[in-house]
Tab-separated table of C-alpha atoms and ligand atoms in Angstrom:
chain	number	residue	atom	x	y	z
A	1	MET	CA	97.391	131.045	80.452
A	2	LYS	CA	99.803	128.642	82.275
A	3	LYS	CA	99.470	125.058	81.288
A	4	LEU	CA	98.276	122.802	84.077
A	5	THR	CA	100.107	119.492	84.406
A	6	THR	CA	98.044	116.756	86.393
A	7	LEU	CA	99.829	113.964	88.335
A	8	GLU	CA	98.490	111.451	85.909
A	9	GLU	CA	100.157	113.357	82.976
A	10	TYR	CA	103.297	113.869	84.845
A	11	ILE	CA	103.651	110.084	85.700
A	12	ILE	CA	102.922	108.975	82.203
A	13	ASN	CA	105.421	111.443	80.706
A	14	ALA	CA	108.064	110.365	83.163
A	15	GLN	CA	107.267	106.548	82.488
A	16	ASN	CA	107.679	107.332	78.593
A	17	LYS	CA	111.306	108.204	79.222
A	18	PHE	CA	111.786	104.490	80.035
A	19	PRO	CA	110.749	102.477	76.912
A	20	GLY	CA	111.066	99.257	78.902
A	21	ALA	CA	108.741	100.507	81.731
A	22	ARG	CA	105.474	98.364	81.912
A	23	GLY	CA	103.571	101.186	83.779
A	24	ASP	CA	103.392	99.225	86.991
A	25	LEU	CA	105.075	101.646	89.287
A	26	SER	CA	103.065	104.479	87.533
A	27	GLN	CA	99.909	102.499	88.440
A	28	LEU	CA	101.235	102.282	92.048
A	29	LEU	CA	101.602	105.956	92.374
A	30	ARG	CA	98.214	106.622	90.865
A	31	ASP	CA	96.634	104.172	93.367
A	32	ILE	CA	98.303	105.975	96.244
A	33	ALA	CA	97.136	109.377	94.897
A	34	LEU	CA	93.556	107.958	94.774
A	35	ALA	CA	93.628	106.958	98.473
A	36	ALA	CA	95.232	110.400	99.189
A	37	LYS	CA	92.290	112.125	97.669
A	38	ILE	CA	89.887	109.994	99.800
A	39	ILE	CA	91.761	110.514	102.910
A	40	SER	CA	92.001	114.310	102.328
A	41	ARG	CA	88.209	114.395	101.941
A	42	GLU	CA	87.601	112.544	105.282
A	43	VAL	CA	90.474	114.799	106.985
A	44	ASN	CA	88.762	117.884	105.719
A	45	LYS	CA	85.330	117.091	107.129
A	46	ALA	CA	86.323	114.968	110.083
A	47	GLY	CA	84.925	117.590	112.443
A	48	ILE	CA	81.519	117.064	110.998
A	49	THR	CA	81.543	113.258	110.744
A	50	ASN	CA	81.941	111.043	113.668
A	51	ILE	CA	85.519	110.170	112.619
A	52	LEU	CA	87.501	112.442	115.006
A	53	GLY	CA	88.839	111.094	118.284
A	54	LEU	CA	90.183	107.715	119.441
A	55	ASP	CA	89.113	104.394	118.161
A	56	GLY	CA	89.487	103.114	121.646
A	57	ALA	CA	92.216	100.638	120.299
A	58	SER	CA	95.995	101.067	120.617
A	59	ASN	CA	98.589	99.763	117.970
A	60	PHE	CA	101.293	97.434	119.131
A	61	HIS	CA	103.605	100.425	119.691
A	62	GLY	CA	101.192	101.134	122.542
A	63	GLU	CA	100.180	104.289	120.790
A	64	SER	CA	96.360	105.280	120.950
A	65	VAL	CA	94.799	104.727	117.573
A	66	LYS	CA	92.648	107.336	116.122
A	67	LYS	CA	89.767	106.546	113.933
A	68	LEU	CA	91.290	108.489	110.929
A	69	ASP	CA	94.540	106.328	111.332
A	70	LEU	CA	92.455	103.233	110.683
A	71	PHE	CA	90.502	104.944	107.848
A	72	ALA	CA	93.630	105.879	106.120
A	73	ASN	CA	95.315	102.529	106.673
A	74	GLU	CA	92.267	100.839	105.153
A	75	GLN	CA	92.012	103.262	102.179
A	76	LEU	CA	95.685	102.863	101.294
A	77	GLN	CA	95.744	99.096	101.625
A	78	SER	CA	92.510	99.007	99.532
A	79	ALA	CA	93.931	101.116	96.893
A	80	LEU	CA	97.223	99.102	96.681
A	81	GLY	CA	95.170	95.819	96.623
A	82	ARG	CA	93.258	97.016	93.390
A	83	SER	CA	95.856	95.745	90.999
A	84	ASN	CA	98.433	92.887	91.333
A	85	ILE	CA	101.385	95.276	91.597
A	86	THR	CA	102.045	95.211	95.359
A	87	CYS	CA	103.015	91.932	96.930
A	88	MET	CA	103.375	93.084	100.577
A	89	VAL	CA	102.424	96.016	102.699
A	90	ILE	CA	104.178	96.975	105.928
A	91	SER	CA	102.171	99.601	107.842
A	92	GLU	CA	102.797	101.337	111.167
A	93	GLU	CA	99.205	100.241	112.088
A	94	ASN	CA	99.854	96.486	111.328
A	95	GLU	CA	102.194	94.443	113.385
A	96	GLY	CA	103.350	91.983	110.761
A	97	VAL	CA	103.367	92.136	107.049
A	98	VAL	CA	100.142	92.379	105.046
A	99	ARG	CA	100.133	90.105	102.002
A	100	LEU	CA	98.229	91.410	99.059
A	101	SER	CA	96.572	89.505	96.257
A	102	ASP	CA	98.517	86.208	95.365
A	103	GLU	CA	101.886	87.810	96.305
A	104	SER	CA	102.597	88.203	92.545
A	105	GLY	CA	103.088	91.922	92.526
A	106	LYS	CA	106.579	93.135	92.044
A	107	TYR	CA	106.609	95.848	94.703
A	108	ILE	CA	106.829	95.980	98.464
A	109	VAL	CA	105.245	99.092	100.051
A	110	TYR	CA	106.018	100.416	103.452
A	111	MET	CA	103.665	103.260	104.873
A	112	ASP	CA	102.789	105.344	107.703
A	113	PRO	CA	99.193	105.865	106.810
A	114	LEU	CA	98.638	108.883	109.041
A	115	ASP	CA	101.700	110.519	110.441
A	116	GLY	CA	101.317	112.919	113.288
A	117	SER	CA	97.802	111.779	114.159
A	118	SER	CA	98.018	113.525	117.528
A	119	ASN	CA	97.411	116.639	115.473
A	120	ILE	CA	94.030	115.384	114.226
A	121	ASP	CA	91.928	116.816	117.080
A	122	ILE	CA	93.569	120.301	116.873
A	123	SER	CA	93.207	120.433	113.067
A	124	ALA	CA	96.957	120.714	112.689
A	125	THR	CA	98.826	119.289	109.687
A	126	ILE	CA	98.896	115.422	109.395
A	127	GLY	CA	100.418	113.257	106.493
A	128	SER	CA	100.693	109.905	104.873
A	129	ILE	CA	104.271	108.557	104.071
A	130	PHE	CA	105.230	105.796	101.594
A	131	SER	CA	108.213	103.932	100.646
A	132	ILE	CA	108.552	101.555	97.719
A	133	TYR	CA	111.057	98.574	97.097
A	134	MET	CA	111.217	95.863	94.460
A	135	ARG	CA	110.465	92.371	95.656
A	136	PRO	CA	113.594	90.143	95.631
A	137	GLU	CA	113.924	88.382	92.105
A	138	ASN	CA	112.998	84.723	91.734
A	139	LYS	CA	111.368	84.307	95.172
A	140	LYS	CA	107.804	82.666	95.033
A	141	HIS	CA	107.073	82.708	98.766
A	142	LEU	CA	108.088	85.917	100.434
A	143	THR	CA	108.929	86.324	104.145
A	144	GLU	CA	109.234	89.477	106.241
A	145	SER	CA	113.064	89.349	105.698
A	146	ASP	CA	112.460	90.036	102.061
A	147	ALA	CA	111.281	93.467	103.090
A	148	LEU	CA	114.293	94.310	105.115
A	149	GLN	CA	116.090	96.305	102.586
A	150	PRO	CA	118.330	99.439	103.140
A	151	GLY	CA	116.860	102.937	102.005
A	152	THR	CA	119.249	103.108	99.117
A	153	LYS	CA	117.255	100.361	97.530
A	154	GLN	CA	113.983	102.296	97.448
A	155	VAL	CA	112.642	102.740	93.854
A	156	ALA	CA	110.221	105.503	94.929
A	157	ALA	CA	109.160	107.312	98.182
A	158	GLY	CA	107.066	110.303	99.083
A	159	TYR	CA	104.394	111.753	101.330
A	160	VAL	CA	101.005	113.488	101.268
A	161	LEU	CA	100.290	116.427	103.640
A	162	TYR	CA	96.791	117.226	104.668
A	163	GLY	CA	97.121	120.804	105.751
A	164	SER	CA	95.803	124.200	104.476
A	165	SER	CA	96.161	122.436	101.248
A	166	THR	CA	96.646	118.755	100.319
A	167	ILE	CA	100.237	118.448	98.805
A	168	MET	CA	101.694	115.169	97.299
A	169	ALA	CA	105.460	114.919	97.121
A	170	TYR	CA	107.346	112.009	95.427
A	171	THR	CA	110.567	110.993	93.969
A	172	THR	CA	111.625	107.985	91.876
A	173	GLY	CA	115.307	108.910	91.964
A	174	MET	CA	114.816	111.652	89.318
A	175	GLY	CA	114.485	114.633	91.669
A	176	VAL	CA	111.413	115.815	93.846
A	177	GLN	CA	108.049	116.847	92.276
A	178	LEU	CA	105.281	118.463	94.211
A	179	PHE	CA	101.569	118.451	93.436
A	180	THR	CA	98.646	120.264	94.953
A	181	LEU	CA	95.276	118.904	95.148
A	182	ASP	CA	92.604	121.014	93.428
A	183	PRO	CA	89.473	119.614	95.221
A	184	SER	CA	87.162	121.290	92.767
A	185	ILE	CA	88.335	119.001	89.903
A	186	GLY	CA	89.733	116.252	92.079
A	187	GLU	CA	93.126	116.428	90.534
A	188	PHE	CA	96.709	116.862	91.907
A	189	ILE	CA	98.307	119.611	89.800
A	190	LEU	CA	102.020	119.926	89.431
A	191	SER	CA	103.012	122.929	91.676
A	192	ASP	CA	106.865	122.631	92.058
A	193	LYS	CA	109.264	120.344	89.944
A	194	GLU	CA	112.956	119.456	90.615
A	195	VAL	CA	112.747	120.981	94.003
A	196	ARG	CA	116.098	121.875	95.617
A	197	ILE	CA	116.645	122.331	99.461
A	198	PRO	CA	118.453	125.559	100.544
A	199	GLU	CA	122.268	124.750	101.165
A	200	GLU	CA	121.856	126.177	104.570
A	201	GLY	CA	118.911	127.391	106.719
A	202	ASN	CA	118.122	129.287	109.871
A	203	ILE	CA	115.415	127.054	111.121
A	204	TYR	CA	115.960	124.227	113.686
A	205	SER	CA	113.045	121.851	114.582
A	206	THR	CA	112.872	119.396	117.535
A	207	ASP	CA	110.945	118.813	120.588
A	208	GLU	CA	112.888	120.876	123.050
A	209	GLY	CA	110.606	119.654	125.879
A	210	SER	CA	112.793	116.551	125.831
A	211	TYR	CA	116.025	118.517	126.643
A	212	ILE	CA	116.643	116.907	129.835
A	213	TYR	CA	116.811	113.394	128.052
A	214	TRP	CA	119.328	114.495	125.518
A	215	ASP	CA	123.024	113.660	124.983
A	216	GLU	CA	125.336	116.630	125.927
A	217	ALA	CA	126.511	117.062	122.348
A	218	LEU	CA	122.938	117.606	121.245
A	219	LYS	CA	122.392	120.094	124.000
A	220	LYS	CA	125.582	121.969	122.866
A	221	TYR	CA	124.297	122.071	119.296
A	222	VAL	CA	120.942	123.522	120.231
A	223	LYS	CA	122.718	126.229	122.245
A	224	TYR	CA	124.761	126.925	119.052
A	225	CYS	CA	121.546	127.345	117.254
A	226	GLN	CA	120.350	129.901	120.001
A	227	ALA	CA	123.509	131.874	120.276
A	228	TYR	CA	123.835	135.467	118.852
A	229	ASP	CA	125.769	135.614	115.562
A	230	PRO	CA	124.219	137.757	112.778
A	231	GLU	CA	126.793	136.528	110.330
A	232	THR	CA	125.476	132.953	110.454
A	233	LYS	CA	121.905	134.260	110.979
A	234	ARG	CA	121.779	132.975	114.522
A	235	PRO	CA	119.830	132.778	116.598
A	236	TYR	CA	117.836	130.409	114.439
A	237	LYS	CA	114.104	130.200	114.398
A	238	ALA	CA	112.530	127.228	116.239
A	239	ARG	CA	109.595	125.515	114.499
A	240	TYR	CA	107.912	122.113	115.483
A	241	ILE	CA	104.739	120.821	114.048
A	242	GLY	CA	104.763	117.398	115.686
A	243	CYS	CA	104.293	115.560	112.329
A	244	MET	CA	107.547	114.560	110.766
A	245	ALA	CA	106.313	114.839	107.020
A	246	ALA	CA	105.118	118.471	107.668
A	247	ASP	CA	108.360	119.431	109.522
A	248	VAL	CA	110.396	117.818	106.832
A	249	HIS	CA	108.345	119.439	103.989
A	250	ARG	CA	108.991	122.842	105.689
A	251	THR	CA	112.622	122.076	105.866
A	252	LEU	CA	112.644	121.019	102.148
A	253	LEU	CA	111.157	124.368	101.203
A	254	GLN	CA	112.929	126.831	103.628
A	255	GLY	CA	116.026	124.943	104.758
A	256	GLY	CA	117.494	124.099	108.100
A	257	ILE	CA	117.304	120.847	110.129
A	258	PHE	CA	114.701	118.550	111.677
A	259	MET	CA	115.968	116.299	114.634
A	260	TYR	CA	114.532	113.471	116.519
A	261	PRO	CA	117.424	112.214	118.505
A	262	ASP	CA	118.136	109.171	120.578
A	263	SER	CA	117.839	109.974	124.181
A	264	SER	CA	117.584	108.430	127.723
A	265	LYS	CA	113.845	108.330	126.859
A	266	TYR	CA	114.130	106.820	123.471
A	267	PRO	CA	117.438	104.986	123.341
A	268	ASN	CA	117.150	104.090	119.744
A	269	GLY	CA	115.123	107.201	118.840
A	270	LYS	CA	111.412	107.399	118.251
A	271	LEU	CA	110.824	107.611	114.595
A	272	ARG	CA	110.704	104.525	112.405
A	273	LEU	CA	113.334	103.893	109.908
A	274	MET	CA	111.506	102.006	107.199
A	275	TYR	CA	108.313	104.157	106.887
A	276	GLU	CA	109.238	107.582	108.260
A	277	CYS	CA	113.040	108.126	108.079
A	278	ASN	CA	114.020	106.308	104.822
A	279	PRO	CA	111.218	107.780	102.565
A	280	LEU	CA	111.689	111.346	103.851
A	281	SER	CA	115.616	110.844	103.498
A	282	PHE	CA	115.174	109.786	99.910
A	283	ILE	CA	113.119	113.001	99.265
A	284	ILE	CA	115.598	115.281	101.075
A	285	GLU	CA	118.687	113.681	99.392
A	286	GLN	CA	117.128	113.928	96.014
A	287	ALA	CA	116.650	117.638	96.731
A	288	GLY	CA	120.332	118.142	97.640
A	289	GLY	CA	120.056	117.723	101.409
A	290	LEU	CA	121.420	115.222	104.008
A	291	SER	CA	119.942	112.745	106.368
A	292	SER	CA	122.006	111.108	109.096
A	293	ASP	CA	121.497	109.171	112.258
A	294	GLY	CA	124.212	111.447	113.800
A	295	LYS	CA	127.164	109.377	112.484
A	296	LYS	CA	126.083	107.863	109.100
A	297	ARG	CA	123.637	108.206	106.263
A	298	ILE	CA	120.206	106.996	107.247
A	299	MET	CA	119.688	105.124	103.871
A	300	LYS	CA	122.736	103.125	104.384
A	301	ILE	CA	121.325	101.495	107.604
A	302	GLU	CA	120.861	97.815	107.236
A	303	PRO	CA	117.373	97.191	108.815
A	304	THR	CA	116.907	94.202	111.124
A	305	SER	CA	113.257	94.738	112.018
A	306	ILE	CA	110.435	96.238	109.847
A	307	HIS	CA	109.400	98.546	112.869
A	308	GLU	CA	112.788	99.504	114.003
A	309	CYS	CA	113.522	103.206	115.187
A	310	THR	CA	116.508	105.350	114.460
A	311	PRO	CA	117.622	108.781	115.515
A	312	VAL	CA	117.288	111.156	112.664
A	313	TYR	CA	118.928	114.582	111.732
A	314	ILE	CA	117.571	115.587	108.274
A	315	GLY	CA	117.761	118.826	106.195
A	316	SER	CA	120.129	121.249	104.635
A	317	LYS	CA	123.623	120.070	103.959
A	318	GLY	CA	125.275	122.887	105.883
A	319	ASN	CA	122.990	122.401	108.957
A	320	VAL	CA	123.336	118.599	109.044
A	321	GLU	CA	127.109	118.639	108.638
A	322	LYS	CA	127.273	121.136	111.516
A	323	LEU	CA	125.242	119.029	113.692
A	324	GLU	CA	127.467	115.938	112.967
A	325	SER	CA	130.522	117.911	113.849
A	326	PHE	CA	129.173	118.382	117.323
A	327	PHE	CA	128.894	114.620	117.748
A	328	GLN	CA	132.401	114.009	116.458
A	329	ALA	CA	133.814	116.665	118.632
B	1	P6P	P1	106.639	113.844	119.849
B	1	P6P	C1	104.131	111.508	115.055
B	1	P6P	O1	103.600	110.627	116.057
B	1	P6P	C2	105.656	111.197	114.990
B	1	P6P	O2	105.716	109.881	114.605
B	1	P6P	C3	106.251	112.047	113.872
B	1	P6P	O3	105.496	112.454	112.820
B	1	P6P	C4	106.682	113.307	114.778
B	1	P6P	O4	107.668	114.080	114.210
B	1	P6P	C5	106.876	112.768	116.060
B	1	P6P	O5	106.259	111.450	116.284
B	1	P6P	C6	106.408	113.676	117.219
B	1	P6P	O6	106.763	112.974	118.459
B	1	P6P	O7	107.374	113.004	120.824
B	1	P6P	O8	107.148	115.181	119.652
B	1	P6P	O9	105.016	113.851	120.028
C-alpha cells in the first residue's frame, strides 16, 4: 500500500534538513493550510449557506467584494495572527498594511485571499495566493516600505485551489510540491513532488475579448498561436478560467503560456505584482519555467507600491521566450 505523506509530515521532514531552522516558517505554512481547510469547507457549501453573492461593499480597487472574499481574508489573517511569526500582512482586500501581534514576527505575508472571486457564483475554480518575505533585520518599527521587496527575496510562496478538489502548492526554493485535501480526514496529502513544467506546451491562455485593446506585437503572437503548423503543434488550444491561480496551475501541469498583458484598457496590466504575479512566478520558475513582463523577469521588478500591477507572461520556457521574441521584433 502506498505510504501517504501529510503536509505536516512533509513540512517537518523538510525543516529537519535545516538544523538551524526554528520551525517558524513551518508553522506559518501550517497556519495557511488550516485557513485553507476552513475556506475550502465554506466554498464547498457556499451554495447552501448564505455566503454566495456580493457583500455590497467594493474594495479600494473598485471591485465588488463577495462575501467569500471577506471570509477568506478574515480566516487567513486570523490563522496568521495565531502565533508571533508574521509581523505584517498585505492583502488585496485591505488598502494598507495590516500589523499583526506586536510586530515581533519575522515574516511579512502578501496574499490574495480569494483570487478569481467572479467565479464564485458559477461554481468555477477560485484560489488563495500567498507570498512570504523576511522582515528587514534590526528594524523595530516597520513601515510599508519594508514590505516593498523584489520577488527574488521571497522565502516561500504558493496557492490553494478550490476546484473539483482542493489543492495546495508551495515552494520554499527547493522545488514545487502539490498536496490534495482529503476532506474525509481533513489532511492535505502529498500528491506530486518536485513538479516540473513541460519545456514547451500547446495551450495559450488569455482573455481574447480584450483583443482590440492589445499592443500589435501581442496580436501577432496570438495569431502565431492560431496558425496551422503541425510540426509545432499549432494551432494551440485556448483555455481561460478567469482565475490566475487556476490558469497558472494548468500551465504548470500541462505547459503553455498564461498572459495578462498591458493594454490601452490596463496600461500597467491588471494583475498585482506582489500577491499574484510574484508568488506564481516563484512557483513556475522553481518548476523550470519563466515569468516575464514581456521584457524582463517579473521577480526582478523593484516594487514601488504594495498594490502595483504588472503585465505578466508566465509558463513554459519555450512559449515565454517565443512571446518575448515578438516584443523584441
Ligand atoms: P478578467 C481575478 O479577478 C484576476 O485577478 C485573476 O485571477 C484573473 O486571471 C484575472 O483577474 C481575470 O481578469 O479581466 O479576465 O476578468
